[in-house]
Coordinates of C-alpha atoms in Angstrom, one line a residue:
X168 CA 0.3 0.2 0.1
X169 CA 1.7 3.3 -0.3
X170 CA -0.2 6.4 0.4
X171 CA -0.2 10.1 -0.4
X172 CA 1.0 12.4 2.5
X173 CA 2.1 16.0 2.5
X174 CA 5.8 16.1 0.1
X175 CA 5.5 12.0 -0.9
X176 CA 3.3 11.6 -3.2
X177 CA 3.2 7.8 -4.9
X178 CA 3.0 7.4 -8.8
X179 CA -0.7 6.9 -9.9
X180 CA -1.4 5.8 -13.6
X181 CA -4.9 6.1 -15.3
X182 CA -6.7 3.0 -14.5
X183 CA -5.2 2.4 -10.5
X184 CA -7.6 2.8 -8.0
X185 CA -7.9 4.7 -4.8
X186 CA -9.1 4.6 -1.5
X187 CA -9.5 8.7 -0.4
X188 CA -8.6 8.6 3.3
X189 CA -9.0 12.4 4.4
X190 CA -10.4 15.6 1.4
X191 CA -8.3 18.6 2.0
X192 CA -11.3 20.2 1.0
X193 CA -14.3 19.5 3.1
X194 CA -16.8 20.2 0.4
X195 CA -15.2 18.2 -2.2
X196 CA -18.8 15.8 -1.9
X197 CA -17.0 12.4 -1.5
X198 CA -16.8 11.0 2.2
X199 CA -13.6 9.3 3.6
X200 CA -13.5 5.2 2.5
X201 CA -14.9 5.9 -1.0
X202 CA -12.8 4.1 -3.8
X203 CA -12.8 5.6 -7.3
X204 CA -10.5 5.2 -10.5
X205 CA -8.1 7.4 -11.4
X206 CA -9.3 8.9 -15.0
X207 CA -6.9 11.3 -15.5
X208 CA -3.7 13.1 -14.0
X209 CA -1.4 16.5 -15.0
X210 CA 1.0 18.3 -13.0
X211 CA -0.5 21.8 -12.5
X212 CA 0.0 24.5 -10.0
X213 CA -2.5 25.2 -7.5
X214 CA -4.1 27.9 -5.2
X215 CA -1.4 29.9 -2.4
X216 CA 1.3 26.7 -3.1
X217 CA 4.7 26.7 -4.0
X218 CA 5.3 24.7 -6.8
X219 CA 3.9 22.0 -9.4
X220 CA 0.8 19.4 -8.1
X221 CA -0.1 16.6 -9.0
X222 CA -4.0 17.0 -10.0
X223 CA -5.5 13.6 -10.3
X224 CA -9.5 13.7 -11.9
X225 CA -11.0 10.8 -10.4
X226 CA -14.2 8.1 -11.5
X227 CA -15.6 7.4 -7.7
X228 CA -17.8 4.5 -7.1
X229 CA -20.5 6.8 -6.0
X230 CA -21.0 8.4 -9.7
X231 CA -19.2 11.7 -9.0
X232 CA -16.2 12.8 -10.6
X233 CA -13.8 14.8 -8.7
X234 CA -9.7 16.4 -8.6
X235 CA -7.8 15.2 -6.1
X236 CA -4.3 16.8 -5.0
X237 CA -1.6 15.2 -4.8
X238 CA 0.1 16.6 -1.2
X239 CA -2.9 17.8 -0.3
X240 CA -5.3 15.3 -0.2
X241 CA -4.7 11.6 2.1
X242 CA -5.3 8.3 0.0
X243 CA -4.2 5.3 -0.7
X244 CA -3.8 3.2 -3.9
X245 CA -5.0 -0.2 -3.5

C-alpha cells in the first residue's frame, strides 16, 4: 500500500484504484473510504501553494467525478 502524504506523492497511473482517506476540501462531496478510479492526471500550479502539484481526476464508485491534489488530499492506492 502506498499513501499520498504531504511532500510524498506516490506514483499513480490512469486506471489505478484509490481509496480516499481525507480530503483537504471538506466540500468535495466525497466521504472518507470511498473508492474511485484515476481517469486522468496532470501537473499543475495550485493556488496558494509553491511548485507544481499532481492533479488526479477520479471517477468515484458513487458516480461523481472530482479532482484530488497530491500532497494535499490523503489517499491510498489499492
